[in-house]
Coordinates of C-alpha atoms and ligand atoms in Angstrom, one line a residue:
M1 CA 12.4 -29.3 -5.8
T2 CA 14.7 -32.4 -5.9
D3 CA 12.3 -34.5 -4.0
G4 CA 10.2 -34.7 -7.2
A5 CA 12.8 -37.1 -8.6
E6 CA 11.9 -39.7 -6.1
R7 CA 8.7 -40.4 -7.9
A8 CA 10.1 -39.9 -11.4
G9 CA 9.4 -42.8 -13.5
T10 CA 7.6 -44.7 -10.8
A11 CA 4.1 -43.3 -11.4
E12 CA 1.9 -41.6 -14.0
P13 CA 1.9 -37.9 -13.6
R14 CA -0.9 -37.2 -11.2
P15 CA -3.6 -34.7 -12.1
M16 CA -3.6 -31.4 -10.2
D17 CA -4.9 -31.5 -6.7
A18 CA -7.6 -28.9 -7.4
R19 CA -9.0 -29.1 -3.9
K20 CA -5.7 -28.2 -2.4
L21 CA -5.3 -25.2 -4.7
A22 CA -8.8 -24.1 -3.7
A23 CA -7.8 -24.5 -0.1
A24 CA -4.7 -22.4 -0.8
R25 CA -6.9 -19.6 -2.1
L26 CA -9.0 -19.7 1.0
W27 CA -5.9 -19.9 3.2
A28 CA -4.6 -16.7 1.6
T29 CA -7.9 -14.8 1.8
A30 CA -8.7 -15.7 5.4
P31 CA -9.8 -12.7 7.4
H32 CA -6.5 -12.6 9.4
R33 CA -4.4 -12.9 6.3
F34 CA -5.1 -11.1 3.0
P35 CA -8.9 -10.9 2.6
Y36 CA -8.6 -7.8 0.4
L37 CA -6.8 -9.9 -2.3
A38 CA -9.9 -12.1 -2.8
S39 CA -11.1 -10.3 -6.0
A40 CA -7.7 -10.9 -7.5
L41 CA -7.1 -14.4 -6.2
F42 CA -10.5 -15.6 -7.5
A43 CA -10.0 -13.9 -10.9
L44 CA -7.1 -16.1 -11.8
P45 CA -8.0 -18.8 -14.3
V46 CA -6.0 -21.9 -13.7
Q47 CA -4.2 -24.0 -16.4
E48 CA -2.3 -27.2 -15.7
V49 CA 1.2 -27.4 -17.1
P50 CA 2.9 -30.7 -16.3
G51 CA 6.7 -30.4 -15.9
L52 CA 6.6 -26.6 -15.3
G53 CA 8.3 -27.1 -12.0
G54 CA 6.3 -24.6 -10.1
V55 CA 3.5 -22.0 -10.4
Q56 CA 3.6 -19.0 -12.8
V57 CA 1.4 -16.2 -13.9
D58 CA 1.1 -14.5 -17.2
E59 CA 0.2 -10.9 -18.2
R60 CA -3.4 -12.0 -18.6
W61 CA -3.7 -13.1 -15.0
R62 CA -3.7 -16.8 -15.9
L63 CA -2.2 -19.1 -13.3
Y64 CA 0.0 -21.9 -14.7
V65 CA 0.3 -24.8 -12.3
D66 CA 2.6 -27.8 -12.4
P67 CA 0.2 -30.5 -11.0
D68 CA 3.2 -32.1 -9.3
V69 CA 3.7 -29.1 -6.9
T70 CA 0.1 -29.2 -5.7
H71 CA 1.0 -32.6 -4.2
R72 CA 4.4 -31.7 -2.9
W73 CA 3.8 -28.2 -1.5
T74 CA 1.6 -27.6 1.5
V75 CA -1.6 -25.5 1.4
E76 CA 0.4 -22.8 3.3
E77 CA 3.2 -22.8 0.7
L78 CA 0.8 -22.7 -2.2
G79 CA -1.2 -20.0 -0.6
S80 CA 1.9 -17.9 0.1
L81 CA 2.9 -18.3 -3.6
L82 CA -0.5 -17.2 -4.7
V83 CA -0.2 -14.0 -2.6
H84 CA 3.3 -13.5 -4.1
H85 CA 2.0 -13.9 -7.7
V86 CA -1.0 -11.6 -7.1
G87 CA 1.6 -9.1 -5.9
H88 CA 3.2 -9.2 -9.4
L89 CA -0.1 -8.8 -11.1
V90 CA -1.7 -6.0 -9.0
R91 CA 1.6 -4.1 -9.0
D92 CA 1.8 -4.5 -12.8
H93 CA 5.4 -5.7 -12.8
S94 CA 5.1 -6.8 -16.4
G95 CA 3.9 -3.4 -17.5
R96 CA 6.6 -1.7 -15.6
A97 CA 9.2 -4.0 -17.1
H98 CA 7.9 -3.1 -20.6
S99 CA 8.1 0.6 -19.9
L100 CA 11.8 0.1 -18.8
G101 CA 12.4 -1.7 -22.1
I102 CA 13.6 -4.8 -20.3
T103 CA 14.5 -7.8 -22.5
G104 CA 17.2 -10.5 -22.6
A105 CA 19.7 -10.6 -19.8
A106 CA 18.1 -7.7 -17.9
Q107 CA 15.0 -9.9 -17.5
A108 CA 16.6 -12.0 -14.7
R109 CA 17.6 -8.8 -12.9
W110 CA 14.1 -7.4 -13.2
A111 CA 12.7 -10.8 -11.9
R112 CA 14.8 -10.6 -8.8
A113 CA 14.0 -6.9 -8.3
A114 CA 10.3 -7.5 -8.7
D115 CA 10.4 -10.4 -6.2
A116 CA 12.4 -8.3 -3.7
E117 CA 9.6 -5.6 -3.9
I118 CA 7.0 -8.3 -2.9
N119 CA 9.0 -10.5 -0.6
D120 CA 10.1 -8.1 2.1
D121 CA 6.5 -7.5 3.1
L122 CA 5.6 -11.2 3.0
A123 CA 8.7 -12.1 5.0
D124 CA 7.6 -9.6 7.6
A125 CA 4.2 -11.2 7.6
G126 CA 5.9 -14.6 8.3
L127 CA 5.1 -16.1 4.8
K128 CA 7.5 -18.6 3.2
V129 CA 7.2 -18.5 -0.6
P130 CA 8.6 -21.6 -2.3
G131 CA 10.8 -21.0 -5.2
T132 CA 11.8 -17.4 -4.4
S133 CA 13.5 -15.9 -1.4
V134 CA 15.0 -12.8 -2.9
L135 CA 15.0 -9.9 -0.5
P136 CA 16.1 -6.3 -1.0
E137 CA 19.1 -6.9 1.2
D138 CA 20.3 -9.6 -1.1
L139 CA 20.6 -6.9 -3.8
G140 CA 22.4 -4.6 -1.4
C141 CA 19.3 -2.4 -0.9
E142 CA 17.1 -1.2 1.9
R143 CA 13.6 -2.7 2.2
N144 CA 10.4 -1.0 1.2
R145 CA 11.6 0.5 -2.1
L146 CA 10.4 -0.1 -5.6
A147 CA 11.5 -2.8 -8.0
E148 CA 12.9 -0.1 -10.3
E149 CA 15.3 1.0 -7.6
Y150 CA 16.4 -2.6 -6.9
F151 CA 16.9 -3.2 -10.6
H152 CA 19.1 -0.1 -11.1
A153 CA 21.1 -1.1 -8.0
E154 CA 21.7 -4.5 -9.5
S155 CA 22.5 -3.1 -12.9
K156 CA 25.1 -0.8 -11.4
I157 CA 26.8 -3.6 -9.5
E158 CA 26.9 -5.6 -12.7
A159 CA 28.4 -2.8 -14.7
E160 CA 31.1 -2.2 -12.1
S161 CA 32.1 -5.9 -11.9
E162 CA 32.2 -6.0 -15.7
S163 CA 34.5 -3.0 -15.9
E164 CA 36.6 -4.6 -13.1
S165 CA 37.1 -7.8 -15.0
E166 CA 37.9 -5.9 -18.2
A167 CA 40.6 -4.0 -16.3
K168 CA 42.1 -7.3 -15.3
G169 CA 41.9 -8.6 -18.9
E170 CA 39.2 -11.0 -18.2
G171 CA 36.8 -9.5 -20.7
E172 CA 36.0 -12.8 -22.3
S173 CA 35.7 -14.8 -19.1
E174 CA 32.4 -16.2 -17.8
P175 CA 30.2 -13.6 -16.2
K176 CA 30.2 -13.8 -12.5
S177 CA 27.7 -16.2 -11.2
E178 CA 24.5 -14.3 -10.7
P179 CA 22.1 -15.4 -8.0
P180 CA 19.4 -17.6 -9.6
A181 CA 16.4 -15.7 -11.0
P182 CA 13.0 -16.7 -9.8
E183 CA 10.7 -17.8 -12.6
C184 CA 7.3 -16.3 -11.9
G185 CA 6.1 -16.0 -15.5
S186 CA 5.4 -13.1 -17.9
G187 CA 3.1 -11.6 -15.2
A188 CA 6.3 -10.7 -13.4
H189 CA 8.7 -9.7 -16.2
G190 CA 6.7 -9.5 -19.4
Q191 CA 8.6 -12.2 -21.4
R192 CA 6.2 -14.9 -22.6
G193 CA 7.1 -18.5 -21.6
P194 CA 6.7 -21.4 -24.1
H195 CA 3.6 -22.6 -22.3
E196 CA 1.9 -19.3 -22.6
P197 CA -0.5 -18.8 -25.6
P198 CA 0.5 -16.1 -28.1
D199 CA -0.5 -12.7 -26.8
D200 CA -2.9 -10.3 -28.3
P201 CA -1.6 -7.0 -29.4
E202 CA -3.9 -5.2 -27.0
R203 CA -1.2 -5.3 -24.3
D204 CA 0.9 -2.7 -25.9
G205 CA -2.0 -0.6 -26.9
S206 CA -1.1 -1.3 -30.6
D207 CA -2.0 1.6 -32.8
E208 CA -2.1 -0.4 -35.9
G209 CA -5.8 0.0 -36.2
G210 CA -8.5 -2.5 -36.9
P211 CA -10.6 -4.3 -34.3
R212 CA -8.6 -5.5 -31.3
P213 CA -8.7 -9.2 -30.9
R214 CA -10.2 -10.5 -27.6
P215 CA -7.7 -11.9 -25.2
P216 CA -7.2 -15.6 -25.4
E217 CA -9.7 -17.8 -23.6
G218 CA -9.6 -17.4 -19.8
G219 CA -7.3 -14.4 -19.5
L220 CA -8.2 -10.9 -18.4
S221 CA -8.0 -8.0 -20.8
Q222 CA -6.0 -5.0 -19.8
H223 CA -9.1 -3.2 -18.8
E224 CA -10.4 -6.1 -16.7
G225 CA -7.0 -6.3 -15.0
D226 CA -7.2 -2.6 -14.1
L227 CA -10.6 -3.1 -12.7
V228 CA -9.4 -5.9 -10.4
R229 CA -6.5 -3.7 -9.3
A230 CA -8.9 -1.0 -8.4
Q231 CA -11.1 -3.5 -6.5
V232 CA -8.1 -4.8 -4.5
A233 CA -6.9 -1.2 -3.7
G234 CA -10.4 -0.3 -2.4
A235 CA -10.7 -3.4 -0.4
L236 CA -7.2 -3.0 1.0
R237 CA -8.0 0.5 2.1
E238 CA -11.2 -0.7 3.9
A239 CA -9.2 -3.5 5.6
A240 CA -6.6 -1.0 6.7
R241 CA -9.3 1.3 8.2
A242 CA -11.1 -1.6 9.9
G243 CA -7.8 -3.2 11.1
I244 CA -8.6 -6.5 9.3
G245 CA -5.9 -8.8 8.0
V246 CA -2.3 -8.2 7.3
V247 CA -1.9 -4.9 5.4
P248 CA 1.8 -4.1 4.9
A249 CA 2.7 -0.4 4.6
A250 CA 4.1 -0.9 1.0
W251 CA 0.7 -2.3 -0.1
Q252 CA -1.1 0.7 1.5
R253 CA 1.2 3.0 -0.4
W254 CA 0.5 1.1 -3.6
A255 CA -3.3 1.4 -3.0
S256 CA -3.0 5.2 -2.3
D257 CA -1.0 5.7 -5.5
L258 CA -3.6 3.8 -7.5
L259 CA -6.6 5.5 -6.0
E260 CA -5.1 8.9 -5.9
P261 CA -2.6 9.2 -8.7
R262 CA 0.4 11.1 -7.5
V263 CA 1.1 14.5 -9.0
D264 CA 4.2 16.4 -8.5
W265 CA 3.4 18.3 -5.4
R266 CA 5.5 21.3 -6.5
R267 CA 3.3 21.8 -9.5
A268 CA 0.2 21.2 -7.5
L269 CA 1.1 23.5 -4.7
G270 CA 2.3 26.1 -7.2
A271 CA -1.1 25.9 -9.0
E272 CA -3.0 26.3 -5.8
I273 CA -0.9 29.3 -4.7
R274 CA -1.2 31.0 -8.1
R275 CA -5.0 30.4 -8.0
S276 CA -5.1 31.9 -4.5
I277 CA -3.1 35.0 -5.6
Q278 CA -5.5 35.4 -8.6
S279 CA -8.6 35.1 -6.4
V280 CA -7.1 37.6 -3.9
T281 CA -5.9 40.1 -6.5
G282 CA -8.5 39.2 -9.2
A283 CA -11.0 41.7 -7.9
V284 CA -9.4 44.5 -9.9
D285 CA -9.2 47.6 -7.9
Y286 CA -9.5 50.7 -10.1
S287 CA -7.7 52.9 -7.6
Y288 CA -7.2 56.6 -8.0
R289 CA -4.3 56.4 -5.6
R290 CA -1.6 56.4 -8.3
P291 CA -2.2 58.5 -11.4
S292 CA -1.8 56.6 -14.5
R293 CA 1.1 57.5 -16.7
R294 CA -1.3 58.0 -19.5
A295 CA -2.9 60.7 -17.5
S296 CA -0.2 63.0 -18.7
V297 CA -1.2 62.3 -22.3
S298 CA -4.9 63.1 -21.9
R299 CA -4.5 66.1 -19.9
N300 CA -8.1 66.8 -19.2
V301 CA -9.0 63.4 -17.9
V302 CA -7.6 61.6 -14.9
L303 CA -7.5 57.9 -15.8
P304 CA -7.7 55.4 -13.0
A305 CA -4.6 53.3 -12.5
L306 CA -5.1 49.6 -12.4
H307 CA -4.0 48.8 -8.9
R308 CA -3.3 45.2 -8.1
P309 CA -2.6 44.8 -4.4
V310 CA 0.4 42.5 -3.7
P311 CA -1.0 39.8 -1.4
E312 CA 0.6 39.3 2.0
V313 CA 1.5 35.6 2.4
A314 CA 2.0 33.8 5.7
V315 CA 3.6 30.4 5.8
V316 CA 2.6 28.4 8.9
C317 CA 5.1 25.6 9.6
D318 CA 4.2 22.7 11.8
T319 CA 7.2 22.3 14.0
S320 CA 5.7 19.8 16.4
G321 CA 7.6 16.6 17.4
S322 CA 6.1 14.6 14.6
M323 CA 7.7 16.7 11.9
D324 CA 11.2 16.4 10.6
D325 CA 13.2 19.7 10.6
D326 CA 15.2 18.9 7.5
D327 CA 12.1 18.0 5.5
M328 CA 10.4 21.2 6.6
G329 CA 13.4 23.3 5.6
R330 CA 13.6 21.8 2.2
I331 CA 9.9 22.2 1.6
L332 CA 10.0 25.8 2.8
V333 CA 12.7 26.6 0.3
E334 CA 10.5 25.1 -2.5
V335 CA 7.5 27.1 -1.3
E336 CA 9.6 30.3 -1.3
G337 CA 10.5 29.5 -4.9
I338 CA 6.9 29.0 -5.8
L339 CA 5.9 32.3 -4.2
Q340 CA 8.6 34.1 -6.1
G341 CA 7.7 32.4 -9.3
A342 CA 4.2 33.7 -8.8
G343 CA 5.6 37.2 -8.7
L344 CA 5.7 37.8 -4.9
R345 CA 8.4 39.8 -3.4
R346 CA 10.6 38.0 -0.9
T347 CA 9.9 40.6 1.7
G348 CA 6.2 39.9 1.5
I349 CA 6.4 36.4 3.1
T350 CA 6.1 35.8 6.8
V351 CA 7.0 32.4 8.3
L352 CA 5.4 31.3 11.5
S353 CA 6.7 28.3 13.5
V354 CA 3.8 26.6 15.3
D355 CA 3.3 23.6 17.4
A356 CA 0.8 23.9 20.2
E357 CA 1.8 27.6 20.4
V358 CA 3.1 30.1 18.0
H359 CA 6.9 30.4 18.6
A360 CA 8.7 32.4 16.0
V361 CA 7.4 34.9 13.5
S362 CA 10.0 35.9 11.0
R363 CA 9.6 38.2 8.0
I364 CA 12.1 36.6 5.8
S365 CA 14.1 37.4 2.8
R366 CA 15.1 33.8 2.3
A367 CA 13.1 30.8 3.5
A368 CA 16.3 29.0 4.5
Q369 CA 16.8 31.7 7.1
A370 CA 13.6 31.1 8.9
A371 CA 14.1 29.9 12.4
L372 CA 12.0 26.8 13.0
V373 CA 11.4 26.2 16.7
G374 CA 8.9 24.0 18.4
G375 CA 8.5 20.4 19.3
G376 CA 5.4 20.1 21.4
G377 CA 1.8 19.1 20.4
T378 CA 0.1 20.6 17.4
D379 CA -2.5 23.3 16.9
M380 CA -2.6 24.7 13.4
A381 CA -5.7 26.7 14.4
K382 CA -3.5 28.9 16.5
G383 CA -1.0 29.3 13.6
I384 CA -3.7 30.4 11.2
A385 CA -5.2 32.8 13.8
A386 CA -1.7 34.3 14.3
A387 CA -1.3 34.7 10.6
L388 CA -4.6 36.7 10.4
D389 CA -3.4 38.9 13.3
L390 CA -0.4 40.0 11.3
R391 CA -0.2 43.6 10.1
P392 CA -0.5 43.8 7.2
R393 CA -3.0 41.0 7.5
A394 CA -2.2 37.9 5.4
S395 CA -4.6 37.2 2.6
I396 CA -3.1 33.9 1.7
V397 CA -2.0 31.4 4.4
V398 CA 0.1 28.3 3.4
V399 CA 0.1 25.7 6.1
L400 CA 2.8 23.0 6.0
T401 CA 1.9 20.1 8.3
D402 CA 1.7 16.3 8.6
G403 CA -2.0 16.8 9.4
Q404 CA -1.8 15.4 12.9
T405 CA -3.2 18.7 14.3
T406 CA -6.2 20.6 15.5
W407 CA -7.9 22.8 12.8
P408 CA -10.2 25.7 13.0
T409 CA -13.8 24.3 13.0
E410 CA -14.9 26.9 10.4
A411 CA -13.2 28.4 7.4
P412 CA -11.4 31.6 8.4
R413 CA -12.9 34.6 6.7
N414 CA -11.3 36.7 3.9
V415 CA -8.3 34.5 3.5
R416 CA -7.3 31.7 1.2
V417 CA -5.8 28.7 3.1
V418 CA -3.7 26.3 1.2
I419 CA -2.6 23.2 3.2
G420 CA 0.5 21.2 2.2
L421 CA 0.0 17.8 3.8
I422 CA 3.4 16.3 4.3
G423 CA 4.3 12.6 4.7
A424 CA 5.0 9.3 3.1
G425 CA 2.6 7.2 5.1
P426 CA -1.0 6.3 4.1
R427 CA -2.9 9.4 3.1
E428 CA -5.9 8.5 5.2
A429 CA -3.7 9.0 8.3
R430 CA -3.4 12.7 7.4
A431 CA -6.4 15.0 7.8
A432 CA -7.2 18.4 6.5
P433 CA -10.5 20.4 6.8
A434 CA -12.8 20.3 3.9
W435 CA -12.8 24.1 3.5
A436 CA -9.1 24.4 2.7
R437 CA -7.3 23.7 -0.6
V438 CA -5.1 20.7 0.0
V439 CA -2.0 19.5 -1.7
H440 CA -0.3 16.2 -0.8
I441 CA 3.4 16.5 -0.4
D442 CA 4.8 13.0 -0.6
G443 CA 8.5 13.7 -0.2
A444 CA 10.8 16.6 0.2
Ligands
ZN1 ZN1 8.0 -13.7 -8.2

């Protein structure tokens, strides 16, 4: 940004090149770039801030632009920066910073972490964002993680270097030179800059009562921001389906999380399995097979015993080439825990390894002992059919798969099928039949 000095003092500050900024929005939302960001990019009210030195966003989706940079930077650079800033806003980096309680010195670390979360995808897409080049590897991290992870990695490094310098008696020395923090505005880190208007208390959901003031002119309210996020997520998913534009995997994950809020799969799967057990055993069978203990009390009457059959459970494991053995092993152990927690005996669980064929059937006492063999194509229909051929017949079948499989075309009769769909990729890539109960397992 030193080239700005060339003109310093030689000319009146020029007004913003509004046409160039408009061209930058069109550049960013071109069909082969980020068309799904249009609702966000065109929602940003623009405010000129001479001397700002760059472009920033605030928590109200306002875009602050130093008019000077609209002359110095190309349409491509401005457009790339707009995509970057929209990344801060739709991913709610400021809200996430608030929930981590980030203030003061930690703000710079968060700013770098938030930028790293955005920039890896943009670098992959060939974008060059002026003013920020922080990548996850600069923070000693792998790509495609969340800002929270980058932030904690940075904080850890800092704590270690502080304790090192204390050990050397350098406690009072200057802190080690940190890499420069990008300045993207409160929309990235939640700390209001001097050019930003005083915020309204609505942001923090203030409980102080009374009418909530409207957001300052031009900004979006919390609710309006959420609506734009939902619009972008929906458009992004459509674009990914239709193969339009650049849709990085991390953005797809973000859209999936927003549109289908993640629940702990262990709880969800546990709830489904308990529900299945209830529906299987719920039809109370007043059986005369076992005499009730009370029968001895009322001698003349034989009371029926309340007989609840223990359901037989079969776990069908997809062991095709697309599945990771370690993941499956870990998930299987969790499932065993869920089944036991639901009151099932260990011996009542049968595990079937299935790819295109049924390979191993083991009646297990510990899930970890189950031999998982396979590696070919995938046909879970065969696995479910094999589970129903077991004697005693399974009344609950839990299928663990990545969904890249053939399914029975119709719901199998007299059995509850719970499908655990495993995988970290976009959920639309995984399929399960409508007749089954489905739980998304996002990570083992
Ligand atoms: Zn940034």
